[in-house]
Amino acid sequence: MPTTTSTSTREGGTTSRARRAMALKIAAILLVTLVLYFLPVPDGVDPRGMHMAGIFAGTILGLILQPLPTASVAVIGLAAAMITGTMDTGTEALQGFGNATIWLIVAAFFIADGFLLTGLGRRIALLFVALLGKSSLGLSYGMALTDLVLSPATPSNTARAGGVVYPIVKSLAAVNDSHPTSDESRKRLGAYLSLTSVQVNTITSAMFVTAMAGNPLAVGFAADAGVEITWGTWALAALVPGIVSLVVMPWFMAKAYRPTITRTPEAPAHARGELKELGPMSRGEWTMLVTFVLLLVLWVLGGTIGVNATAAAFVGVAILLVTKVLTWKDMAANSGAWSTLIFFSVLVGMASHLNDLGVIDWIGDEVAGLVGGMPWIAAFAVLTLVYFYVHYLFASNTAQVVAMYAVFLGAAIATGAPPLFAALALGFIGNLIGGLTHYASGPAGVIFGSGYVKTSEWFKVSFFASVVNILIWSLVGGGWMYLIGIWD
């Protein structure tokens, strides 16, 4: 009896602490929301602007503190925006659900299922293990090289990360018995490879104008400001800091987000044995391979032949359905895809609405005013740091480029920063921010939906990864651009 009483007391104490922690989280979310909600409306901002800022900030804090699952928090934030009239139900609240990039993410989940259900993903994973499988770090570099090779010709970084790299990462994790079902299992390998692939994707996206959809927009905004950026100029300026980052980032992530499997010396021989047992490729595998190659061609040549990346992805899904590689039952069971659709659509809609209400422009103007009179290097450092970390308020790289690039470039040039240098640096940042949060970009949404990385881990590790990128692209990149005359 004393033992039973003691156990009940401990359980009661744990429950009480959990309730207090939950109450504190909810109180913090409500406090942030209400403080911003009732702030005076600045000049030039729509009367609903601060209301939207408050609800958006509260939703973001909810995603960080996780009093409820991610999709649930997003739905509650959307409900608050609708019931208060901050977002019109018919024309504004659901606009994010029509975003093509979000549906590309969803389609990428189903394409990844095709790799796994047919066994092609496992076969590809075993090939990678046979070649690079002596360590988790080697596998990570293999993924980085894959992303780099595809990036110059793949304008959709979501297609690259979600349709190409993610299925291989998931298969590699599964081969090494790493699944998102428990902390012990996911931390074996899957969590490390997943989060590292996002950070690598931000780097490869920054290296070429054609590696991310927002980059051509930045080039256009720069041209409007009188700064001409060619494909070759961008690639040359990004070459050295990009390569250094690709070398450093997997190693850094292995230290900051260490997998429990670090050495796998027997893996290559084991993988070769498994490949021999698999035998010839099945009809399903061939169908998946042909579909995959078709998708790569459509994604790479989409801009030339006029095929949208999302349309290409759905063509791929349709082929898999017609050939019965996938069934609707398989798709309906993919809870990660549907959860991602909900929370990402809500956040993209909210971020777009903030821009429409003038909140983002107001923030940019305030920042520009703060650096007036400072030496240009100091002013530019402040501007770039703000431009980098304001992405916590965005659910899309492209959305931030559209909303803020021109404002910050104008402010930077006004302080005396070399125009081409400022335009390129801000262009690079527009990609490097894509891993800050699990909602920061399309690739982040794909990886977060896999379940391998917890929200708290994402925010912590990715912040330190962002510091590494800032140091490399500022010191190495700045020095390199000075040497090749971009500071002139």
GROMACS .gro file of C-alpha atoms in nm:
model
  488
    1MET     CA    1   0.000   0.000   0.000
    2PRO     CA    2   0.273   0.260   0.080
    3THR     CA    3   0.430   0.183  -0.259
    4THR     CA    4   0.100   0.244  -0.435
    5THR     CA    5   0.050   0.570  -0.246
    6SER     CA    6   0.400   0.685  -0.328
    7THR     CA    7   0.353   0.607  -0.697
    8SER     CA    8   0.021   0.790  -0.704
    9THR     CA    9   0.182   1.093  -0.537
   10ARG     CA   10   0.460   1.102  -0.794
   11GLU     CA   11   0.213   1.070  -1.081
   12GLY     CA   12   0.000   1.345  -0.929
   13GLY     CA   13   0.302   1.570  -0.895
   14THR     CA   14   0.405   1.506  -1.256
   15THR     CA   15   0.053   1.583  -1.376
   16SER     CA   16   0.044   1.902  -1.170
   17ARG     CA   17   0.377   2.021  -1.311
   18ALA     CA   18   0.261   1.942  -1.663
   19ARG     CA   19  -0.055   2.145  -1.608
   20ARG     CA   20   0.142   2.440  -1.471
   21ALA     CA   21   0.380   2.424  -1.767
   22MET     CA   22   0.086   2.416  -2.005
   23ALA     CA   23  -0.077   2.713  -1.828
   24LEU     CA   24   0.247   2.913  -1.853
   25LYS     CA   25   0.277   2.838  -2.224
   26ILE     CA   26  -0.079   2.946  -2.292
   27ALA     CA   27  -0.035   3.259  -2.080
   28ALA     CA   28   0.282   3.355  -2.272
   29ILE     CA   29   0.109   3.304  -2.607
   30LEU     CA   30  -0.192   3.513  -2.502
   31LEU     CA   31   0.028   3.788  -2.356
   32VAL     CA   32   0.234   3.828  -2.675
   33THR     CA   33  -0.077   3.816  -2.890
   34LEU     CA   34  -0.268   4.075  -2.689
   35VAL     CA   35   0.022   4.317  -2.644
   36LEU     CA   36   0.082   4.336  -3.020
   37TYR     CA   37  -0.289   4.321  -3.102
   38PHE     CA   38  -0.364   4.640  -2.907
   39LEU     CA   39  -0.056   4.841  -3.006
   40PRO     CA   40  -0.135   5.173  -3.177
   41VAL     CA   41  -0.150   5.139  -3.553
   42PRO     CA   42   0.152   5.308  -3.720
   43ASP     CA   43   0.109   5.545  -4.012
   44GLY     CA   44   0.078   5.363  -4.341
   45VAL     CA   45  -0.041   5.038  -4.182
   46ASP     CA   46  -0.394   4.909  -4.228
   47PRO     CA   47  -0.606   4.933  -3.907
   48ARG     CA   48  -0.604   4.553  -3.892
   49GLY     CA   49  -0.227   4.538  -3.927
   50MET     CA   50  -0.130   4.514  -3.562
   51HIS     CA   51  -0.417   4.272  -3.499
   52MET     CA   52  -0.266   4.045  -3.763
   53ALA     CA   53   0.082   4.094  -3.621
   54GLY     CA   54  -0.041   3.990  -3.277
   55ILE     CA   55  -0.222   3.681  -3.399
   56PHE     CA   56   0.068   3.580  -3.623
   57ALA     CA   57   0.323   3.627  -3.342
   58GLY     CA   58   0.102   3.430  -3.105
   59THR     CA   59   0.069   3.149  -3.357
   60ILE     CA   60   0.445   3.138  -3.411
   61LEU     CA   61   0.504   3.128  -3.035
   62GLY     CA   62   0.250   2.848  -3.014
   63LEU     CA   63   0.444   2.654  -3.274
   64ILE     CA   64   0.758   2.701  -3.066
   65LEU     CA   65   0.609   2.616  -2.726
   66GLN     CA   66   0.384   2.339  -2.861
   67PRO     CA   67   0.093   2.338  -2.616
   68LEU     CA   68  -0.083   2.142  -2.892
   69PRO     CA   69   0.035   1.973  -3.214
   70THR     CA   70   0.153   2.203  -3.493
   71ALA     CA   71  -0.154   2.175  -3.715
   72SER     CA   72  -0.383   2.234  -3.416
   73VAL     CA   73  -0.200   2.555  -3.323
   74ALA     CA   74  -0.224   2.678  -3.681
   75VAL     CA   75  -0.599   2.611  -3.696
   76ILE     CA   76  -0.654   2.797  -3.367
   77GLY     CA   77  -0.456   3.095  -3.497
   78LEU     CA   78  -0.660   3.095  -3.817
   79ALA     CA   79  -0.984   3.078  -3.618
   80ALA     CA   80  -0.874   3.379  -3.410
   81ALA     CA   81  -0.794   3.576  -3.725
   82MET     CA   82  -1.132   3.497  -3.877
   83ILE     CA   83  -1.353   3.552  -3.572
   84THR     CA   84  -1.191   3.890  -3.498
   85GLY     CA   85  -1.235   4.005  -3.856
   86THR     CA   86  -0.859   4.038  -3.899
   87MET     CA   87  -0.881   3.808  -4.200
   88ASP     CA   88  -1.192   3.798  -4.415
   89THR     CA   89  -1.317   3.441  -4.429
   90GLY     CA   90  -1.408   3.449  -4.796
   91THR     CA   91  -1.116   3.635  -4.950
   92GLU     CA   92  -0.819   3.630  -4.710
   93ALA     CA   93  -0.823   3.357  -4.446
   94LEU     CA   94  -0.792   3.060  -4.680
   95GLN     CA   95  -0.566   3.213  -4.943
   96GLY     CA   96  -0.270   3.004  -4.830
   97PHE     CA   97  -0.451   2.683  -4.927
   98GLY     CA   98  -0.428   2.791  -5.291
   99ASN     CA   99  -0.051   2.835  -5.278
  100ALA     CA  100   0.114   2.618  -5.544
  101THR     CA  101   0.435   2.566  -5.348
  102ILE     CA  102   0.245   2.416  -5.057
  103TRP     CA  103   0.077   2.166  -5.285
  104LEU     CA  104   0.418   2.085  -5.433
  105ILE     CA  105   0.527   1.993  -5.080
  106VAL     CA  106   0.224   1.768  -5.038
  107ALA     CA  107   0.289   1.599  -5.372
  108ALA     CA  108   0.652   1.544  -5.267
  109PHE     CA  109   0.532   1.341  -4.969
  110PHE     CA  110   0.339   1.109  -5.199
  111ILE     CA  111   0.630   1.076  -5.441
  112ALA     CA  112   0.848   0.978  -5.144
  113ASP     CA  113   0.588   0.712  -5.056
  114GLY     CA  114   0.634   0.569  -5.405
  115PHE     CA  115   1.006   0.523  -5.343
  116LEU     CA  116   0.937   0.339  -5.021
  117LEU     CA  117   0.640   0.125  -5.128
  118THR     CA  118   0.811  -0.004  -5.442
  119GLY     CA  119   1.141  -0.066  -5.267
  120LEU     CA  120   1.328   0.160  -5.511
  121GLY     CA  121   1.413   0.396  -5.228
  122ARG     CA  122   1.569   0.112  -5.034
  123ARG     CA  123   1.768   0.004  -5.340
  124ILE     CA  124   1.898   0.360  -5.393
  125ALA     CA  125   1.975   0.387  -5.022
  126LEU     CA  126   2.174   0.064  -5.031
  127LEU     CA  127   2.375   0.195  -5.325
  128PHE     CA  128   2.460   0.508  -5.126
  129VAL     CA  129   2.547   0.299  -4.821
  130ALA     CA  130   2.773   0.078  -5.033
  131LEU     CA  131   2.958   0.383  -5.166
  132LEU     CA  132   2.959   0.619  -4.868
  133GLY     CA  133   2.824   0.422  -4.578
  134LYS     CA  134   3.128   0.401  -4.356
  135SER     CA  135   3.002   0.698  -4.156
  136SER     CA  136   2.696   0.915  -4.108
  137LEU     CA  137   2.908   1.212  -4.215
  138GLY     CA  138   2.992   1.043  -4.544
  139LEU     CA  139   2.624   0.986  -4.611
  140SER     CA  140   2.556   1.351  -4.539
  141TYR     CA  141   2.820   1.463  -4.788
  142GLY     CA  142   2.665   1.232  -5.045
  143MET     CA  143   2.331   1.410  -5.003
  144ALA     CA  144   2.506   1.747  -5.025
  145LEU     CA  145   2.670   1.655  -5.355
  146THR     CA  146   2.338   1.534  -5.493
  147ASP     CA  147   2.173   1.864  -5.404
  148LEU     CA  148   2.462   2.068  -5.546
  149VAL     CA  149   2.464   1.886  -5.882
  150LEU     CA  150   2.090   1.941  -5.930
  151SER     CA  151   2.069   2.296  -5.799
  152PRO     CA  152   2.184   2.503  -6.101
  153ALA     CA  153   1.908   2.360  -6.319
  154THR     CA  154   1.630   2.318  -6.062
  155PRO     CA  155   1.454   2.648  -5.986
  156SER     CA  156   1.231   2.482  -5.726
  157ASN     CA  157   1.434   2.411  -5.415
  158THR     CA  158   1.126   2.235  -5.279
  159ALA     CA  159   1.120   1.998  -5.574
  160ARG     CA  160   1.491   1.932  -5.527
  161ALA     CA  161   1.469   1.873  -5.154
  162GLY     CA  162   1.129   1.706  -5.141
  163GLY     CA  163   1.127   1.505  -5.460
  164VAL     CA  164   1.492   1.403  -5.486
  165VAL     CA  165   1.687   1.426  -5.161
  166TYR     CA  166   1.417   1.357  -4.902
  167PRO     CA  167   1.316   1.012  -5.036
  168ILE     CA  168   1.680   0.904  -5.029
  169VAL     CA  169   1.731   1.042  -4.677
  170LYS     CA  170   1.422   0.861  -4.555
  171SER     CA  171   1.537   0.537  -4.714
  172LEU     CA  172   1.888   0.569  -4.570
  173ALA     CA  173   1.737   0.622  -4.228
  174ALA     CA  174   1.509   0.322  -4.265
  175VAL     CA  175   1.796   0.097  -4.375
  176ASN     CA  176   1.976   0.192  -4.054
  177ASP     CA  177   1.664   0.124  -3.844
  178SER     CA  178   1.602   0.492  -3.778
  179HIS     CA  179   1.234   0.585  -3.778
  180PRO     CA  180   1.038   0.884  -3.640
  181THR     CA  181   0.854   0.657  -3.398
  182SER     CA  182   1.070   0.725  -3.092
  183ASP     CA  183   1.353   0.953  -2.982
  184GLU     CA  184   1.599   0.666  -2.969
  185SER     CA  185   1.513   0.553  -3.320
  186ARG     CA  186   1.496   0.890  -3.497
  187LYS     CA  187   1.822   1.009  -3.342
  188ARG     CA  188   2.011   0.709  -3.476
  189LEU     CA  189   2.047   0.870  -3.817
  190GLY     CA  190   1.724   1.009  -3.962
  191ALA     CA  191   1.709   1.327  -3.755
  192TYR     CA  192   2.067   1.424  -3.841
  193LEU     CA  193   2.036   1.355  -4.213
  194SER     CA  194   1.698   1.528  -4.232
  195LEU     CA  195   1.793   1.855  -4.065
  196THR     CA  196   2.132   1.862  -4.235
  197SER     CA  197   1.965   1.823  -4.576
  198VAL     CA  198   1.761   2.139  -4.508
  199GLN     CA  199   2.069   2.340  -4.412
  200VAL     CA  200   2.255   2.213  -4.718
  201ASN     CA  201   1.959   2.303  -4.939
  202THR     CA  202   1.975   2.665  -4.821
  203ILE     CA  203   2.340   2.678  -4.929
  204THR     CA  204   2.292   2.524  -5.273
  205SER     CA  205   1.991   2.753  -5.327
  206ALA     CA  206   2.213   3.054  -5.258
  207MET     CA  207   2.478   2.950  -5.510
  208PHE     CA  208   2.286   3.001  -5.834
  209VAL     CA  209   2.020   3.241  -5.961
  210THR     CA  210   1.830   2.940  -6.096
  211ALA     CA  211   1.844   2.736  -5.775
  212MET     CA  212   1.548   2.900  -5.597
  213ALA     CA  213   1.235   3.067  -5.733
  214GLY     CA  214   1.291   3.388  -5.536
  215ASN     CA  215   1.636   3.454  -5.678
  216PRO     CA  216   1.522   3.584  -6.018
  217LEU     CA  217   1.284   3.816  -5.831
  218ALA     CA  218   1.577   3.955  -5.633
  219VAL     CA  219   1.770   4.008  -5.957
  220GLY     CA  220   1.469   4.198  -6.094
  221PHE     CA  221   1.440   4.417  -5.785
  222ALA     CA  222   1.812   4.489  -5.802
  223ALA     CA  223   1.775   4.593  -6.167
  224ASP     CA  224   1.498   4.834  -6.064
  225ALA     CA  225   1.750   4.989  -5.824
  226GLY     CA  226   2.004   5.022  -6.104
  227VAL     CA  227   2.210   4.714  -6.011
  228GLU     CA  228   2.263   4.456  -6.287
  229ILE     CA  229   2.330   4.097  -6.177
  230THR     CA  230   2.405   3.828  -6.435
  231TRP     CA  231   2.382   3.451  -6.378
  232GLY     CA  232   2.761   3.430  -6.397
  233THR     CA  233   2.820   3.716  -6.154
  234TRP     CA  234   2.593   3.558  -5.894
  235ALA     CA  235   2.752   3.214  -5.936
  236LEU     CA  236   3.107   3.350  -5.918
  237ALA     CA  237   3.035   3.556  -5.606
  238ALA     CA  238   2.872   3.258  -5.433
  239LEU     CA  239   3.127   2.999  -5.544
  240VAL     CA  240   3.383   3.020  -5.263
  241PRO     CA  241   3.152   3.080  -4.962
  242GLY     CA  242   2.915   2.816  -5.103
  243ILE     CA  243   3.182   2.547  -5.127
  244VAL     CA  244   3.320   2.632  -4.783
  245SER     CA  245   2.969   2.614  -4.636
  246LEU     CA  246   2.900   2.277  -4.800
  247VAL     CA  247   3.221   2.141  -4.651
  248VAL     CA  248   3.161   2.285  -4.304
  249MET     CA  249   2.784   2.242  -4.254
  250PRO     CA  250   2.755   1.858  -4.248
  251TRP     CA  251   3.052   1.844  -4.010
  252PHE     CA  252   2.904   2.117  -3.789
  253MET     CA  253   2.565   1.945  -3.780
  254ALA     CA  254   2.735   1.618  -3.685
  255LYS     CA  255   2.871   1.800  -3.377
  256ALA     CA  256   2.563   2.010  -3.290
  257TYR     CA  257   2.301   1.745  -3.371
  258ARG     CA  258   2.504   1.430  -3.334
  259PRO     CA  259   2.351   1.105  -3.461
  260THR     CA  260   2.394   0.808  -3.230
  261ILE     CA  261   2.527   0.614  -3.529
  262THR     CA  262   2.855   0.776  -3.634
  263ARG     CA  263   3.063   0.486  -3.764
  264THR     CA  264   2.924   0.204  -3.974
  265PRO     CA  265   3.232   0.018  -4.107
  266GLU     CA  266   3.039  -0.300  -4.189
  267ALA     CA  267   2.761  -0.115  -4.370
  268PRO     CA  268   2.910  -0.113  -4.724
  269ALA     CA  269   2.961  -0.492  -4.734
  270HIS     CA  270   2.621  -0.548  -4.577
  271ALA     CA  271   2.460  -0.316  -4.831
  272ARG     CA  272   2.621  -0.501  -5.120
  273GLY     CA  273   2.487  -0.827  -4.980
  274GLU     CA  274   2.138  -0.679  -4.948
  275LEU     CA  275   2.151  -0.553  -5.307
  276LYS     CA  276   2.239  -0.901  -5.426
  277GLU     CA  277   1.944  -1.046  -5.236
  278LEU     CA  278   1.707  -0.788  -5.387
  279GLY     CA  279   1.781  -0.919  -5.734
  280PRO     CA  280   1.655  -0.747  -6.050
  281MET     CA  281   1.432  -0.443  -6.027
  282SER     CA  282   1.058  -0.511  -6.013
  283ARG     CA  283   0.792  -0.358  -6.240
  284GLY     CA  284   0.697  -0.119  -5.962
  285GLU     CA  285   1.056  -0.007  -5.920
  286TRP     CA  286   1.097   0.051  -6.294
  287THR     CA  287   0.772   0.249  -6.301
  288MET     CA  288   0.889   0.459  -6.008
  289LEU     CA  289   1.231   0.512  -6.168
  290VAL     CA  290   1.086   0.622  -6.503
  291THR     CA  291   0.842   0.854  -6.324
  292PHE     CA  292   1.125   0.994  -6.117
  293VAL     CA  293   1.339   1.064  -6.426
  294LEU     CA  294   1.041   1.227  -6.596
  295LEU     CA  295   0.990   1.449  -6.293
  296LEU     CA  296   1.356   1.549  -6.294
  297VAL     CA  297   1.335   1.644  -6.662
  298LEU     CA  298   1.016   1.844  -6.607
  299TRP     CA  299   1.158   2.019  -6.300
  300VAL     CA  300   1.489   2.101  -6.468
  301LEU     CA  301   1.334   2.216  -6.798
  302GLY     CA  302   1.011   2.352  -6.655
  303GLY     CA  303   1.102   2.714  -6.705
  304THR     CA  304   1.200   2.650  -7.066
  305ILE     CA  305   0.902   2.439  -7.171
  306GLY     CA  306   0.647   2.619  -6.957
  307VAL     CA  307   0.567   2.342  -6.707
  308ASN     CA  308   0.509   2.452  -6.349
  309ALA     CA  309   0.693   2.250  -6.082
  310THR     CA  310   0.371   2.177  -5.893
  311ALA     CA  311   0.196   2.065  -6.211
  312ALA     CA  312   0.489   1.833  -6.285
  313ALA     CA  313   0.471   1.686  -5.936
  314PHE     CA  314   0.100   1.611  -5.970
  315VAL     CA  315   0.161   1.451  -6.310
  316GLY     CA  316   0.406   1.224  -6.131
  317VAL     CA  317   0.152   1.142  -5.861
  318ALA     CA  318  -0.111   1.075  -6.128
  319ILE     CA  319   0.120   0.830  -6.309
  320LEU     CA  320   0.185   0.648  -5.983
  321LEU     CA  321  -0.190   0.623  -5.921
  322VAL     CA  322  -0.272   0.502  -6.274
  323THR     CA  323   0.000   0.236  -6.257
  324LYS     CA  324  -0.113   0.142  -5.904
  325VAL     CA  325   0.226   0.209  -5.756
  326LEU     CA  326   0.025   0.430  -5.518
  327THR     CA  327  -0.336   0.401  -5.409
  328TRP     CA  328  -0.565   0.660  -5.258
  329LYS     CA  329  -0.554   0.457  -4.936
  330ASP     CA  330  -0.176   0.508  -4.925
  331MET     CA  331  -0.217   0.881  -4.980
  332ALA     CA  332  -0.497   0.918  -4.725
  333ALA     CA  333  -0.282   0.744  -4.464
  334ASN     CA  334   0.003   0.993  -4.503
  335SER     CA  335  -0.080   1.210  -4.203
  336GLY     CA  336   0.244   1.406  -4.239
  337ALA     CA  337   0.140   1.535  -4.580
  338TRP     CA  338  -0.203   1.651  -4.465
  339SER     CA  339  -0.073   1.805  -4.142
  340THR     CA  340   0.187   1.995  -4.343
  341LEU     CA  341  -0.084   2.118  -4.580
  342ILE     CA  342  -0.281   2.262  -4.288
  343PHE     CA  343  -0.012   2.441  -4.091
  344PHE     CA  344   0.193   2.562  -4.388
  345SER     CA  345  -0.113   2.698  -4.570
  346VAL     CA  346  -0.223   2.891  -4.262
  347LEU     CA  347   0.121   3.044  -4.204
  348VAL     CA  348   0.176   3.140  -4.568
  349GLY     CA  349  -0.169   3.302  -4.574
  350MET     CA  350  -0.097   3.496  -4.256
  351ALA     CA  351   0.245   3.611  -4.379
  352SER     CA  352   0.098   3.727  -4.710
  353HIS     CA  353  -0.174   3.915  -4.523
  354LEU     CA  354   0.084   4.092  -4.307
  355ASN     CA  355   0.244   4.219  -4.624
  356ASP     CA  356  -0.090   4.325  -4.773
  357LEU     CA  357  -0.172   4.522  -4.456
  358GLY     CA  358   0.155   4.718  -4.472
  359VAL     CA  359   0.313   4.569  -4.159
  360ILE     CA  360   0.619   4.436  -4.340
  361ASP     CA  361   0.682   4.766  -4.520
  362TRP     CA  362   0.652   4.951  -4.190
  363ILE     CA  363   0.910   4.722  -4.028
  364GLY     CA  364   1.148   4.773  -4.319
  365ASP     CA  365   1.111   5.150  -4.309
  366GLU     CA  366   1.172   5.157  -3.936
  367VAL     CA  367   1.486   4.952  -3.976
  368ALA     CA  368   1.618   5.175  -4.253
  369GLY     CA  369   1.566   5.481  -4.035
  370LEU     CA  370   1.759   5.326  -3.747
  371VAL     CA  371   2.085   5.297  -3.941
  372GLY     CA  372   2.093   5.649  -4.077
  373GLY     CA  373   2.430   5.818  -4.011
  374MET     CA  374   2.621   5.497  -3.932
  375PRO     CA  375   2.935   5.392  -4.126
  376TRP     CA  376   2.814   5.182  -4.416
  377ILE     CA  377   2.977   4.858  -4.299
  378ALA     CA  378   2.815   4.885  -3.956
  379ALA     CA  379   2.483   4.991  -4.107
  380PHE     CA  380   2.495   4.706  -4.356
  381ALA     CA  381   2.573   4.457  -4.080
  382VAL     CA  382   2.264   4.571  -3.887
  383LEU     CA  383   2.046   4.561  -4.198
  384THR     CA  384   2.156   4.214  -4.300
  385LEU     CA  385   2.111   4.070  -3.949
  386VAL     CA  386   1.761   4.213  -3.929
  387TYR     CA  387   1.684   4.091  -4.281
  388PHE     CA  388   1.810   3.745  -4.185
  389TYR     CA  389   1.626   3.700  -3.857
  390VAL     CA  390   1.303   3.873  -3.952
  391HIS     CA  391   1.241   3.552  -4.142
  392TYR     CA  392   1.101   3.410  -3.820
  393LEU     CA  393   0.790   3.601  -3.931
  394PHE     CA  394   0.780   3.439  -4.275
  395ALA     CA  395   0.675   3.101  -4.407
  396SER     CA  396   0.843   3.137  -4.746
  397ASN     CA  397   1.177   3.259  -4.882
  398THR     CA  398   1.006   3.406  -5.185
  399ALA     CA  399   0.750   3.589  -4.971
  400GLN     CA  400   1.026   3.769  -4.782
  401VAL     CA  401   1.213   3.853  -5.102
  402VAL     CA  402   0.897   4.004  -5.248
  403ALA     CA  403   0.810   4.193  -4.930
  404MET     CA  404   1.145   4.323  -4.810
  405TYR     CA  405   1.435   4.283  -5.055
  406ALA     CA  406   1.382   4.613  -5.235
  407VAL     CA  407   1.332   4.804  -4.909
  408PHE     CA  408   1.652   4.672  -4.752
  409LEU     CA  409   1.855   4.710  -5.071
  410GLY     CA  410   1.751   5.073  -5.099
  411ALA     CA  411   1.840   5.135  -4.734
  412ALA     CA  412   2.178   4.965  -4.778
  413ILE     CA  413   2.269   5.169  -5.087
  414ALA     CA  414   2.159   5.486  -4.907
  415THR     CA  415   2.412   5.416  -4.630
  416GLY     CA  416   2.695   5.397  -4.886
  417ALA     CA  417   2.723   5.020  -4.930
  418PRO     CA  418   2.857   4.915  -5.274
  419PRO     CA  419   2.537   4.846  -5.471
  420LEU     CA  420   2.640   4.517  -5.634
  421PHE     CA  421   2.785   4.384  -5.311
  422ALA     CA  422   2.468   4.476  -5.118
  423ALA     CA  423   2.238   4.331  -5.383
  424LEU     CA  424   2.424   3.998  -5.391
  425ALA     CA  425   2.458   3.969  -5.015
  426LEU     CA  426   2.086   4.025  -4.961
  427GLY     CA  427   2.017   3.781  -5.244
  428PHE     CA  428   2.226   3.513  -5.073
  429ILE     CA  429   2.053   3.576  -4.741
  430GLY     CA  430   1.716   3.526  -4.909
  431ASN     CA  431   1.815   3.160  -4.942
  432LEU     CA  432   2.020   3.098  -4.627
  433ILE     CA  433   1.717   3.188  -4.414
  434GLY     CA  434   1.528   2.886  -4.546
  435GLY     CA  435   1.634   2.657  -4.261
  436LEU     CA  436   1.570   2.885  -3.964
  437THR     CA  437   1.236   2.728  -3.871
  438HIS     CA  438   1.026   2.430  -3.970
  439TYR     CA  439   0.797   2.665  -4.160
  440ALA     CA  440   1.070   2.885  -4.312
  441SER     CA  441   1.059   2.731  -4.660
  442GLY     CA  442   0.915   2.452  -4.870
  443PRO     CA  443   1.206   2.212  -4.800
  444ALA     CA  444   1.171   2.280  -4.428
  445GLY     CA  445   0.803   2.190  -4.448
  446VAL     CA  446   0.881   1.861  -4.620
  447ILE     CA  447   1.143   1.758  -4.366
  448PHE     CA  448   0.942   1.868  -4.063
  449GLY     CA  449   0.643   1.671  -4.184
  450SER     CA  450   0.856   1.355  -4.183
  451GLY     CA  451   0.854   1.362  -3.802
  452TYR     CA  452   1.228   1.313  -3.754
  453VAL     CA  453   1.298   1.655  -3.600
  454LYS     CA  454   1.116   1.807  -3.302
  455THR     CA  455   1.019   2.174  -3.311
  456SER     CA  456   1.235   2.271  -3.013
  457GLU     CA  457   1.538   2.095  -3.165
  458TRP     CA  458   1.479   2.266  -3.498
  459PHE     CA  459   1.477   2.617  -3.352
  460LYS     CA  460   1.784   2.559  -3.136
  461VAL     CA  461   2.011   2.375  -3.381
  462SER     CA  462   1.911   2.582  -3.683
  463PHE     CA  463   1.984   2.906  -3.501
  464PHE     CA  464   2.343   2.794  -3.442
  465ALA     CA  465   2.363   2.671  -3.802
  466SER     CA  466   2.252   3.018  -3.914
  467VAL     CA  467   2.537   3.174  -3.715
  468VAL     CA  468   2.783   2.943  -3.893
  469ASN     CA  469   2.643   3.044  -4.231
  470ILE     CA  470   2.651   3.414  -4.142
  471LEU     CA  471   3.017   3.391  -4.039
  472ILE     CA  472   3.120   3.202  -4.354
  473TRP     CA  473   2.924   3.416  -4.599
  474SER     CA  474   3.029   3.740  -4.424
  475LEU     CA  475   3.398   3.671  -4.371
  476VAL     CA  476   3.486   3.427  -4.648
  477GLY     CA  477   3.220   3.555  -4.887
  478GLY     CA  478   3.290   3.921  -4.815
  479GLY     CA  479   3.663   3.872  -4.860
  480TRP     CA  480   3.612   3.678  -5.183
  481MET     CA  481   3.381   3.944  -5.328
  482TYR     CA  482   3.639   4.208  -5.237
  483LEU     CA  483   3.909   4.015  -5.423
  484ILE     CA  484   3.702   3.981  -5.741
  485GLY     CA  485   3.609   4.350  -5.740
  486ILE     CA  486   3.243   4.337  -5.637
  487TRP     CA  487   3.303   4.596  -5.365
  488ASP     CA  488   3.383   4.858  -5.626
   0.00000   0.00000   0.00000
